[in-house]
Structure formats: structure tokens, C-alpha cells
mmCIF file of C-alpha atoms in Angstrom:
data_model
loop_
_atom_site.group_PDB
_atom_site.id
_atom_site.type_symbol
_atom_site.label_atom_id
_atom_site.label_comp_id
_atom_site.label_asym_id
_atom_site.label_seq_id
_atom_site.Cartn_x
_atom_site.Cartn_y
_atom_site.Cartn_z
ATOM 1 C CA UNK Y 455 -10.963 100.063 -37.260
ATOM 2 C CA UNK Y 456 -10.550 96.284 -37.367
ATOM 3 C CA UNK Y 457 -9.341 96.064 -33.748
ATOM 4 C CA UNK Y 458 -12.282 95.854 -31.361
ATOM 5 C CA UNK Y 459 -11.972 96.486 -27.617
ATOM 6 C CA UNK Y 460 -14.406 94.259 -25.702
ATOM 7 C CA UNK Y 461 -13.647 95.682 -22.261
ATOM 8 C CA UNK Y 462 -17.261 96.667 -21.555
ATOM 9 C CA UNK Y 463 -18.472 93.156 -22.322
ATOM 10 C CA UNK Y 464 -15.815 91.505 -20.159
ATOM 11 C CA UNK Y 465 -16.518 93.910 -17.296
ATOM 12 C CA UNK Y 466 -20.202 93.013 -17.465
ATOM 13 C CA UNK Y 467 -19.439 89.283 -17.578
ATOM 14 C CA UNK Y 468 -17.258 89.621 -14.489
ATOM 15 C CA UNK Y 469 -19.719 91.889 -12.673
ATOM 16 C CA UNK Y 470 -17.188 94.671 -12.231
ATOM 17 C CA UNK Y 471 -17.558 98.424 -12.687
ATOM 18 C CA UNK Y 472 -15.051 100.558 -14.620
ATOM 19 C CA UNK Y 473 -14.156 102.538 -11.513
ATOM 20 C CA UNK Y 474 -13.209 99.369 -9.625
ATOM 21 C CA UNK Y 475 -11.095 98.109 -12.526
ATOM 22 C CA UNK Y 476 -9.306 101.443 -12.832
ATOM 23 C CA UNK Y 477 -8.464 101.347 -9.118
ATOM 24 C CA UNK Y 478 -7.200 97.761 -9.297
ATOM 25 C CA UNK Y 479 -5.090 98.457 -12.375
ATOM 26 C CA UNK Y 480 -3.792 101.810 -11.166
ATOM 27 C CA UNK Y 481 -4.995 103.989 -14.033
ATOM 28 C CA UNK Y 482 -7.443 106.860 -14.140
ATOM 29 C CA UNK Y 483 -11.053 106.297 -15.104
ATOM 30 C CA UNK Y 484 -10.481 108.775 -17.953
ATOM 31 C CA UNK Y 485 -7.660 106.643 -19.391
ATOM 32 C CA UNK Y 486 -9.752 103.511 -18.969
ATOM 33 C CA UNK Y 487 -12.591 105.227 -20.824
ATOM 34 C CA UNK Y 488 -10.241 106.096 -23.707
ATOM 35 C CA UNK Y 489 -9.213 102.453 -23.882
ATOM 36 C CA UNK Y 490 -12.806 101.186 -23.681
ATOM 37 C CA UNK Y 491 -13.982 103.398 -26.535
ATOM 38 C CA UNK Y 492 -11.148 102.273 -28.799
ATOM 39 C CA UNK Y 493 -9.655 105.773 -28.978
ATOM 40 C CA UNK Y 494 -6.330 104.717 -27.439
ATOM 41 C CA UNK Y 495 -3.416 104.638 -29.864
ATOM 42 C CA UNK Y 496 -1.524 102.075 -27.766
ATOM 43 C CA UNK Y 497 -1.645 100.064 -24.565
ATOM 44 C CA UNK Y 498 1.322 99.116 -22.418
ATOM 45 C CA UNK Y 499 1.819 95.434 -21.836
ATOM 46 C CA UNK Y 500 2.016 96.106 -18.103
ATOM 47 C CA UNK Y 501 -1.424 97.741 -18.235
ATOM 48 C CA UNK Y 502 -2.842 94.912 -20.341
ATOM 49 C CA UNK Y 503 -1.364 92.377 -17.920
ATOM 50 C CA UNK Y 504 -2.893 94.194 -14.929
ATOM 51 C CA UNK Y 505 -6.307 94.328 -16.643
ATOM 52 C CA UNK Y 506 -6.159 90.618 -17.460
ATOM 53 C CA UNK Y 507 -5.111 89.800 -13.906
ATOM 54 C CA UNK Y 508 -7.917 91.910 -12.413
ATOM 55 C CA UNK Y 509 -10.534 90.397 -14.732
ATOM 56 C CA UNK Y 510 -9.072 86.864 -14.730
ATOM 57 C CA UNK Y 511 -9.051 86.766 -18.532
ATOM 58 C CA UNK Y 512 -6.751 86.551 -21.535
ATOM 59 C CA UNK Y 513 -5.725 89.478 -23.787
ATOM 60 C CA UNK Y 514 -7.755 87.888 -26.608
ATOM 61 C CA UNK Y 515 -10.880 88.208 -24.467
ATOM 62 C CA UNK Y 516 -10.415 91.989 -24.467
ATOM 63 C CA UNK Y 517 -8.827 92.753 -27.828
ATOM 64 C CA UNK Y 518 -10.286 91.212 -30.999
ATOM 65 C CA UNK Y 519 -9.160 91.672 -34.607
ATOM 66 C CA UNK Y 520 -11.956 91.654 -37.185
ATOM 67 C CA UNK Y 521 -11.738 92.203 -40.905
#
């Protein structure tokens, strides 16, 4: 798939654990795991906004399109 989810890398850069991010965003760790592994079929803009706010980043830092 040409869309790459860089959530693990951004979490590491920010020194945050998945569990903490899930709590801040208000989603389950299971749903966060699905997103992190690239198995999610979609992401709500409200969820993406909450993730970016919690990690102080831009959507392009998390989601990358590669050919």
C-alpha cells in the first residue's frame, strides 16, 4: 500500500507511549494499534486532529504517500 503510517516513529520522537496517546485522543489501544499497523480502512478527521494535537505535529508527519 502506498500510504504509510508513521505513528510509531512520531511517538518515539515525542517520547510518548501508545497507551498515553490513546488516552489523550479518547480511543482504545486496540483501535490505535489498527491505525499504527496500517490496517485501518479510514480515519476520522476528528481523530486525526486529536492525534496531531496530542503529538504537536502535522497530518503529513503521520501519514505519508509513497509510490
